[in-house]
Short mmCIF file of C-alpha atoms in Angstrom, two decimals:
data_model
loop_
_atom_site.label_atom_id
_atom_site.label_comp_id
_atom_site.label_asym_id
_atom_site.label_seq_id
_atom_site.Cartn_x
_atom_site.Cartn_y
_atom_site.Cartn_z
CA UNK A 294 -2.65 -39.16 14.72
CA UNK A 295 -3.69 -36.72 12.16
CA UNK A 296 -4.24 -33.86 14.52
CA UNK A 297 -0.77 -34.48 16.02
CA UNK A 298 0.83 -34.51 12.62
CA UNK A 299 -1.15 -31.09 11.49
CA UNK A 300 -0.18 -29.32 14.46
CA UNK A 301 3.63 -30.54 14.02
CA UNK A 302 3.51 -29.21 10.30
CA UNK A 303 1.80 -25.99 11.34
CA UNK A 304 4.90 -25.38 13.87
CA UNK A 305 7.31 -26.41 10.92
CA UNK A 306 5.74 -23.69 8.80
CA UNK A 307 5.21 -21.02 11.30
CA UNK A 308 8.72 -20.66 12.29
CA UNK A 309 10.35 -20.13 9.07
CA UNK A 310 7.29 -17.82 8.05
CA UNK A 311 7.70 -15.70 11.10
CA UNK A 312 11.48 -15.36 10.50
CA UNK A 313 11.11 -14.48 6.78
CA UNK A 314 8.36 -11.91 7.57
CA UNK A 315 10.38 -10.23 10.04
CA UNK A 316 13.61 -10.06 7.83
CA UNK A 317 11.74 -9.30 4.46
CA UNK A 318 9.69 -6.50 6.15
CA UNK A 319 12.71 -5.11 7.97
CA UNK A 320 14.65 -5.16 4.73
CA UNK A 321 11.72 -3.30 2.91
CA UNK A 322 11.59 -0.53 5.62
CA UNK A 323 15.24 0.12 5.28
CA UNK A 324 14.66 1.03 1.73
CA UNK A 325 12.49 4.12 3.33
CA UNK A 326 15.53 5.24 5.31
CA UNK A 327 16.65 7.73 2.51
CA UNK A 328 13.22 9.39 2.47
CA UNK A 329 13.39 9.65 6.27
CA UNK A 330 16.66 11.28 6.27
CA UNK A 331 15.44 14.04 3.64
CA UNK A 332 12.40 14.57 5.81
CA UNK A 333 14.52 14.94 8.83
CA UNK A 334 16.79 17.36 7.05
CA UNK A 335 14.47 19.52 5.20
CA UNK A 336 11.32 19.47 7.57
CA UNK A 337 13.05 19.07 10.93
CA UNK A 338 10.63 15.87 12.01
CA UNK A 339 11.31 14.11 15.24
CA UNK A 340 10.93 10.65 16.77
CA UNK A 341 7.12 10.73 16.77
CA UNK A 342 6.98 11.46 13.00
CA UNK A 343 9.53 8.58 12.13
CA UNK A 344 7.43 6.06 14.39
CA UNK A 345 4.17 7.03 12.45
CA UNK A 346 5.93 7.25 9.11
CA UNK A 347 7.29 3.48 9.56
CA UNK A 348 3.85 2.56 10.66
CA UNK A 349 2.06 4.19 7.76
CA UNK A 350 4.50 2.59 5.08
CA UNK A 351 4.34 -0.92 6.87
CA UNK A 352 1.10 -2.02 5.13
CA UNK A 353 2.47 -1.41 1.61
CA UNK A 354 5.09 -3.82 2.31
CA UNK A 355 3.06 -6.37 4.13
CA UNK A 356 0.79 -7.00 0.97
CA UNK A 357 3.82 -8.65 -0.41
CA UNK A 358 5.90 -9.98 2.34
CA UNK A 359 2.79 -12.01 3.85
CA UNK A 360 2.40 -14.03 0.84
CA UNK A 361 6.17 -14.53 0.06
CA UNK A 362 6.87 -15.42 3.58
CA UNK A 363 4.17 -18.03 3.71
CA UNK A 364 5.64 -19.71 0.51
CA UNK A 365 8.98 -19.67 2.06
CA UNK A 366 7.65 -21.32 5.16
CA UNK A 367 5.88 -23.95 3.27
CA UNK A 368 8.98 -24.51 1.22
CA UNK A 369 11.34 -24.68 4.11
CA UNK A 370 9.13 -27.01 6.18
CA UNK A 371 8.48 -29.63 3.69
CA UNK A 372 11.99 -29.58 2.38
CA UNK A 373 13.20 -30.35 6.01
CA UNK A 374 10.45 -32.99 6.33
CA UNK A 375 11.36 -34.69 3.14
CA UNK A 376 15.25 -34.65 3.60
CA UNK A 377 14.66 -36.19 7.18
CA UNK A 378 12.53 -38.80 5.70
CA UNK A 379 9.67 -37.72 7.72
CA UNK A 380 7.29 -37.55 4.93
CA UNK A 381 8.23 -41.20 4.00
CA UNK A 382 7.41 -42.16 7.70
CA UNK A 383 3.92 -40.28 7.65
CA UNK A 384 2.88 -41.96 4.33
CA UNK A 385 3.81 -45.24 5.88
CA UNK A 386 1.51 -44.43 8.58
CA UNK A 387 -1.27 -44.10 6.26
CA UNK A 388 -1.36 -40.39 5.62
CA UNK A 389 -1.48 -39.09 1.89
CA UNK A 390 -0.32 -35.82 0.68
CA UNK A 391 -3.72 -34.61 0.71
CA UNK A 392 -3.72 -35.08 4.39
CA UNK A 393 -0.42 -33.46 4.90
CA UNK A 394 -1.67 -30.47 2.91
CA UNK A 395 -4.66 -29.69 5.08
CA UNK A 396 -2.58 -27.83 7.66
CA UNK A 397 -1.05 -25.90 4.95
CA UNK A 398 -4.66 -24.64 3.89
CA UNK A 399 -5.44 -23.73 7.54
CA UNK A 400 -2.34 -21.69 7.69
CA UNK A 401 -3.19 -20.25 4.14
CA UNK A 402 -6.59 -19.28 5.39
CA UNK A 403 -4.79 -17.32 8.18
CA UNK A 404 -2.53 -15.66 6.02
CA UNK A 405 -5.11 -14.87 3.54
CA UNK A 406 -7.24 -13.00 6.12
CA UNK A 407 -4.36 -11.01 7.30
CA UNK A 408 -3.56 -9.99 3.74
CA UNK A 409 -6.89 -9.14 2.71
CA UNK A 410 -7.25 -7.02 5.88
CA UNK A 411 -4.10 -5.20 4.75
CA UNK A 412 -5.35 -4.71 1.15
CA UNK A 413 -8.79 -3.62 1.93
CA UNK A 414 -8.17 -1.41 5.30
CA UNK A 415 -4.48 -1.06 6.28
CA UNK A 416 -3.01 -0.24 3.01
CA UNK A 417 -5.19 2.67 2.13
CA UNK A 418 -4.94 3.89 5.86
CA UNK A 419 -1.16 3.82 5.57
CA UNK A 420 -1.16 5.76 2.21
CA UNK A 421 -3.69 8.57 3.48
CA UNK A 422 -1.81 8.73 6.86
CA UNK A 423 1.49 9.03 5.20
CA UNK A 424 0.17 11.98 3.09
CA UNK A 425 -1.45 13.57 6.26
CA UNK A 426 1.98 13.21 8.03
CA UNK A 427 4.00 14.97 5.16
CA UNK A 428 1.49 17.49 4.99
CA UNK A 429 1.45 18.40 8.77
CA UNK A 430 5.12 18.53 8.81
CA UNK A 431 5.07 20.77 5.87
CA UNK A 432 2.58 22.99 7.45
CA UNK A 433 4.62 23.35 10.70
CA UNK A 434 7.78 24.04 8.86
CA UNK A 435 6.10 26.65 6.61
CA UNK A 436 4.54 28.46 9.59
CA UNK A 437 7.71 28.57 11.72
CA UNK A 438 9.80 29.46 8.62
CA UNK A 439 7.85 32.13 7.28
CA UNK A 440 9.94 35.31 6.58
CA UNK A 441 9.31 39.04 6.21
CA UNK A 442 8.97 40.87 2.87
CA UNK A 443 8.78 37.56 0.84
CA UNK A 444 5.91 36.43 -1.44
CA UNK A 445 4.74 32.71 -0.45
CA UNK A 446 2.73 30.65 -3.27
CA UNK A 447 2.85 27.41 -1.44
CA UNK A 448 -1.08 27.69 -0.69
CA UNK A 449 -3.69 26.58 -3.24
CA UNK A 450 -4.69 29.70 -5.36
CA UNK A 451 -3.22 31.97 -2.82
CA UNK A 452 -0.01 34.34 -2.83
CA UNK A 453 0.92 35.55 0.75
CA UNK A 454 3.02 38.77 1.60
CA UNK A 455 3.97 39.69 5.08
CA UNK A 456 5.60 42.95 6.13
CA UNK A 457 6.94 42.28 9.44
CA UNK A 458 6.64 39.18 11.77
CA UNK A 459 7.06 39.29 15.71
CA UNK A 460 9.33 36.19 16.08
CA UNK A 461 8.28 35.60 19.73
CA UNK A 462 4.49 35.94 19.27
CA UNK A 463 4.11 35.05 15.68
CA UNK A 464 2.10 37.91 15.13
CA UNK A 465 2.37 39.58 11.76
CA UNK A 466 2.07 43.10 10.37
CA UNK A 467 1.30 44.52 7.10
CA UNK A 468 -0.40 41.49 5.37
CA UNK A 469 -1.34 41.28 1.63
CA UNK A 470 -3.04 38.11 0.23
CA UNK A 471 -4.18 37.50 -3.35
CA UNK A 472 -6.80 34.78 -3.56
CA UNK A 473 -8.02 33.21 -6.92
CA UNK A 474 -11.36 31.56 -6.46
CA UNK A 475 -12.79 28.30 -8.09
CA UNK A 476 -14.81 30.80 -10.62
CA UNK A 477 -11.63 32.80 -11.39
CA UNK A 478 -12.90 35.57 -8.92
CA UNK A 479 -9.94 37.53 -7.68
CA UNK A 480 -9.91 38.49 -3.92
CA UNK A 481 -7.47 40.94 -2.51
CA UNK A 482 -6.98 41.14 1.28
CA UNK A 483 -5.13 43.95 3.17
CA UNK A 484 -4.73 43.56 6.81
CA UNK A 485 -2.81 45.51 9.44
CA UNK A 486 -2.31 42.35 11.64
CA UNK A 487 -2.65 38.59 11.33
CA UNK A 488 -1.94 35.45 13.17
CA UNK A 489 -1.73 31.87 12.32
CA UNK A 490 -4.16 30.07 14.81
CA UNK A 491 -4.25 26.15 15.69
CA UNK A 492 -6.79 24.29 13.55
CA UNK A 493 -9.71 22.39 15.03
CA UNK A 494 -9.08 19.85 12.12
CA UNK A 495 -6.08 18.28 10.68
CA UNK A 496 -4.86 19.47 7.18
CA UNK A 497 -6.02 22.90 7.68
CA UNK A 498 -4.30 26.23 8.27
CA UNK A 499 -6.23 29.21 9.56
CA UNK A 500 -5.06 32.77 9.39
CA UNK A 501 -6.90 35.21 11.22
CA UNK A 502 -6.88 38.70 10.16
CA UNK A 503 -7.50 42.04 11.74
CA UNK A 504 -8.43 45.49 10.78
CA UNK A 505 -8.25 45.12 6.85
CA UNK A 506 -10.37 45.18 3.66
CA UNK A 507 -11.40 42.93 0.98
CA UNK A 508 -11.32 43.94 -2.71
CA UNK A 509 -13.32 41.65 -4.93
CA UNK A 510 -13.48 41.64 -8.64
CA UNK A 511 -15.76 39.38 -10.76
CA UNK A 512 -14.54 38.46 -14.12
CA UNK A 513 -18.28 38.01 -15.46
CA UNK A 514 -19.83 41.25 -14.94
CA UNK A 515 -16.41 43.25 -14.34
CA UNK A 516 -17.92 44.65 -10.95
CA UNK A 517 -15.47 45.65 -8.38
CA UNK A 518 -16.55 45.50 -4.50
CA UNK A 519 -14.74 46.73 -1.39
CA UNK A 520 -15.64 45.54 2.22
CA UNK A 521 -13.98 46.42 5.50
CA UNK A 522 -13.74 44.09 8.41
CA UNK A 523 -12.44 44.22 12.14
CA UNK A 524 -11.77 40.42 12.28
CA UNK A 525 -11.74 37.79 9.41
CA UNK A 526 -10.76 34.05 9.28
CA UNK A 527 -9.29 32.69 6.17
CA UNK A 528 -8.77 29.10 5.57
CA UNK A 529 -5.59 28.18 3.60
CA UNK A 530 -4.71 24.80 1.97
CA UNK A 531 -0.87 23.86 1.28
CA UNK A 532 -0.03 22.04 -1.76
CA UNK A 533 -0.48 18.32 -1.22
CA UNK A 534 -3.28 18.79 1.10
CA UNK A 535 -5.19 15.36 1.88
CA UNK A 536 -8.83 15.67 0.65
CA UNK A 537 -12.11 14.11 1.02
CA UNK A 538 -12.97 10.59 -0.11
CA UNK A 539 -14.03 11.96 -3.44
CA UNK A 540 -10.69 13.45 -4.23
CA UNK A 541 -8.55 10.70 -3.05
CA UNK A 542 -6.43 8.39 -5.36
CA UNK A 543 -7.60 4.84 -5.46
CA UNK A 544 -4.94 3.60 -3.36
CA UNK A 545 -6.11 5.76 -0.43
CA UNK A 546 -9.60 4.18 -0.70
CA UNK A 547 -10.72 1.37 1.44
CA UNK A 548 -12.64 -1.49 -0.04
CA UNK A 549 -15.86 -0.18 0.99
CA UNK A 550 -15.06 3.30 -0.39
CA UNK A 551 -14.19 1.70 -3.62
CA UNK A 552 -17.49 0.02 -3.86
CA UNK A 553 -19.22 3.12 -3.17
CA UNK A 554 -17.22 4.90 -6.05
CA UNK A 555 -18.43 2.18 -8.25
CA UNK A 556 -22.09 2.57 -7.48
CA UNK A 557 -21.79 6.29 -7.68
CA UNK A 558 -19.96 6.10 -11.10
CA UNK A 559 -22.53 3.61 -12.49
CA UNK A 560 -25.56 5.92 -11.14
CA UNK A 561 -24.11 8.79 -13.04
CA UNK A 562 -23.55 6.60 -16.13
CA UNK A 563 -19.73 6.97 -16.07
CA UNK A 564 -17.02 4.45 -16.51
CA UNK A 565 -16.32 2.57 -13.22
CA UNK A 566 -13.77 0.01 -14.78
CA UNK A 567 -10.88 1.83 -12.88
CA UNK A 568 -12.42 1.31 -9.44
CA UNK A 569 -13.56 -2.19 -10.38
CA UNK A 570 -10.14 -3.33 -11.36
CA UNK A 571 -8.46 -1.83 -8.35
CA UNK A 572 -11.10 -3.65 -6.15
CA UNK A 573 -10.35 -6.92 -7.73
CA UNK A 574 -6.60 -6.30 -7.35
CA UNK A 575 -7.12 -6.29 -3.59
CA UNK A 576 -8.55 -9.72 -3.79
CA UNK A 577 -6.54 -11.06 -6.31
CA UNK A 578 -3.08 -10.50 -4.37
CA UNK A 579 -4.24 -12.15 -1.04
CA UNK A 580 -5.62 -14.96 -3.14
CA UNK A 581 -2.01 -15.93 -4.31
CA UNK A 582 -1.33 -17.44 -0.79
CA UNK A 583 -3.53 -20.36 -1.76
CA UNK A 584 -1.61 -20.72 -5.10
CA UNK A 585 1.65 -20.56 -3.57
CA UNK A 586 0.63 -23.12 -0.99
CA UNK A 587 -0.51 -25.37 -3.48
CA UNK A 588 2.65 -24.82 -5.33
CA UNK A 589 4.95 -24.81 -2.31
CA UNK A 590 4.19 -28.50 -1.13
CA UNK A 591 5.28 -30.67 -4.18
CA UNK A 592 8.19 -28.07 -4.82
CA UNK A 593 9.32 -28.70 -1.13
CA UNK A 594 9.30 -32.39 -1.77
CA UNK A 595 11.45 -32.44 -4.72
CA UNK A 596 14.74 -33.60 -4.12
CA UNK A 597 17.08 -30.87 -5.53
CA UNK A 598 20.74 -31.91 -5.80
CA UNK A 599 22.41 -28.46 -6.04
CA UNK A 600 22.74 -26.94 -2.52
CA UNK A 601 22.37 -23.48 -3.95
CA UNK A 602 18.69 -24.04 -4.47
CA UNK A 603 17.50 -23.53 -1.19
CA UNK A 604 13.82 -22.85 -0.13
CA UNK A 605 14.42 -19.19 -0.13
CA UNK A 606 15.84 -19.17 -3.71
CA UNK A 607 12.97 -21.40 -4.98
CA UNK A 608 10.53 -19.10 -3.34
CA UNK A 609 12.05 -16.01 -4.96
CA UNK A 610 11.93 -17.72 -8.33
CA UNK A 611 8.34 -18.60 -8.03
CA UNK A 612 7.35 -15.11 -6.76
CA UNK A 613 9.46 -13.53 -9.62
CA UNK A 614 7.48 -15.52 -12.08
CA UNK A 615 4.23 -14.81 -10.52
CA UNK A 616 4.80 -11.10 -10.52
CA UNK A 617 6.19 -11.09 -13.98
CA UNK A 618 3.28 -12.78 -15.19
CA UNK A 619 0.89 -10.51 -13.30
CA UNK A 620 2.62 -7.35 -14.81
CA UNK A 621 2.42 -8.97 -18.37
CA UNK A 622 -1.42 -9.84 -18.05
CA UNK A 623 -2.32 -6.45 -16.79
CA UNK A 624 -0.52 -4.90 -19.64
CA UNK A 625 -2.45 -7.16 -22.07
CA UNK A 626 -5.64 -6.29 -20.21
CA UNK A 627 -5.06 -2.51 -20.53
CA UNK A 628 -3.88 -2.55 -24.30
CA UNK A 629 -5.01 -5.89 -25.69
CA UNK A 630 -7.88 -8.26 -26.14
CA UNK A 631 -7.85 -9.66 -22.57
CA UNK A 632 -10.51 -8.40 -20.22
CA UNK A 633 -9.03 -6.17 -17.66
CA UNK A 634 -10.57 -8.04 -14.68
CA UNK A 635 -9.59 -11.37 -16.24
CA UNK A 636 -6.13 -10.03 -16.59
CA UNK A 637 -5.95 -9.20 -12.80
CA UNK A 638 -6.81 -12.91 -11.91
CA UNK A 639 -4.89 -14.22 -14.80
CA UNK A 640 -1.70 -15.03 -12.89
CA UNK A 641 -3.65 -16.66 -10.08
CA UNK A 642 -5.59 -18.83 -12.44
CA UNK A 643 -2.27 -19.85 -14.39
CA UNK A 644 -0.48 -20.69 -11.21
CA UNK A 645 -3.45 -22.52 -9.80
CA UNK A 646 -3.65 -24.88 -12.82
CA UNK A 647 0.22 -25.33 -12.75
CA UNK A 648 -0.05 -25.94 -8.89
CA UNK A 649 -2.90 -28.61 -9.30
CA UNK A 650 -0.99 -30.52 -11.96
CA UNK A 651 2.19 -30.68 -9.90
CA UNK A 652 0.38 -31.39 -6.79
CA UNK A 653 -1.55 -34.20 -8.39
CA UNK A 654 1.66 -35.94 -9.73
CA UNK A 655 3.51 -35.56 -6.59
CA UNK A 656 0.51 -37.23 -4.54
CA UNK A 657 0.67 -40.06 -7.19
CA UNK A 658 4.45 -40.30 -6.73
CA UNK A 659 5.12 -39.41 -10.31
CA UNK A 660 7.89 -37.13 -11.34
CA UNK A 661 6.71 -33.38 -11.69
CA UNK A 662 7.86 -33.09 -15.20
CA UNK A 663 6.43 -35.56 -17.48
CA UNK A 664 8.52 -38.26 -19.11
CA UNK A 665 11.50 -37.45 -16.73
CA UNK A 666 11.14 -41.04 -15.29
CA UNK A 667 11.30 -42.71 -18.74
CA UNK A 668 14.45 -41.08 -19.40
CA UNK A 669 16.04 -42.52 -16.12
CA UNK A 670 14.64 -45.96 -16.99
CA UNK A 671 16.46 -46.02 -20.41
CA UNK A 672 19.81 -45.23 -18.93
#
């Protein structure tokens, strides 16, 4: 009996969950259409780029649409079961609200696992891949759009000037390059010929120079060196070039890389709180699934007279309150007395306490709001 009811409730949650996930995610993706149009105009990107662009931004939406869709699914399922008196029939058959909540917990575990995978792995992959896509598009656009007798400073620490360009072969004549090194050393390249060559690695631009000289001036000892070459390969880096893990932003690091960052910072005696907080956020957001499930079941069973209060509108209200609280607690954690890690989990804790209270009163057939039943009796 319980197994049949559990499968039935899982199905009731699954259908609105799937529809909500599809609609919410598609709507969120549409917000990126302006950025795509801009890239199509400025960078001349094609269909493959658009596909990978959409795939890269998808995880940044799924970390929110998965928990919200789960809440909508739970509310829609229990609202329908309650309105059709199926909950009453199940209770008459000896099933308590705790029994009916078991399939919700099973579904919550699946959504939690999916959301956790997104926050720990897919979200940083998407952010890094998106940066790579934009960089590669900029690189190809730059190489194909290079013009004669023009100074270019889009490279990191490098200024490039080309006298003549063969549009068919891409070969360049009369090349001047000014390079400022990390130690403020100035290198000047003069080459009779040059050609951009395919990079063996992504995010890299190689310029192969022929028949030229290198003029190097050191700031410390003010020495000046000149060296000639027949062939020289110069690695160039465009602005916005994706770097190694140590140079990435937190949102571009996986869970394992964040843990390594924490260990490295602690080993050096540096402050690792920024990495610790970000790692806790990766777990706190997926954990909201259990909170939404705990609140969604009793709220779905409440008889709301106004037709405008559908499962979707109630879900949006709950989610808005949750994220407003999250933002407020994080602000207090950054600037106030609340510990930053506790601030990350505070909204989950508050909603968990409220959910347990509402669930317990609903399971005991008591009104969600205390004393509301007394007022009705007095009337």
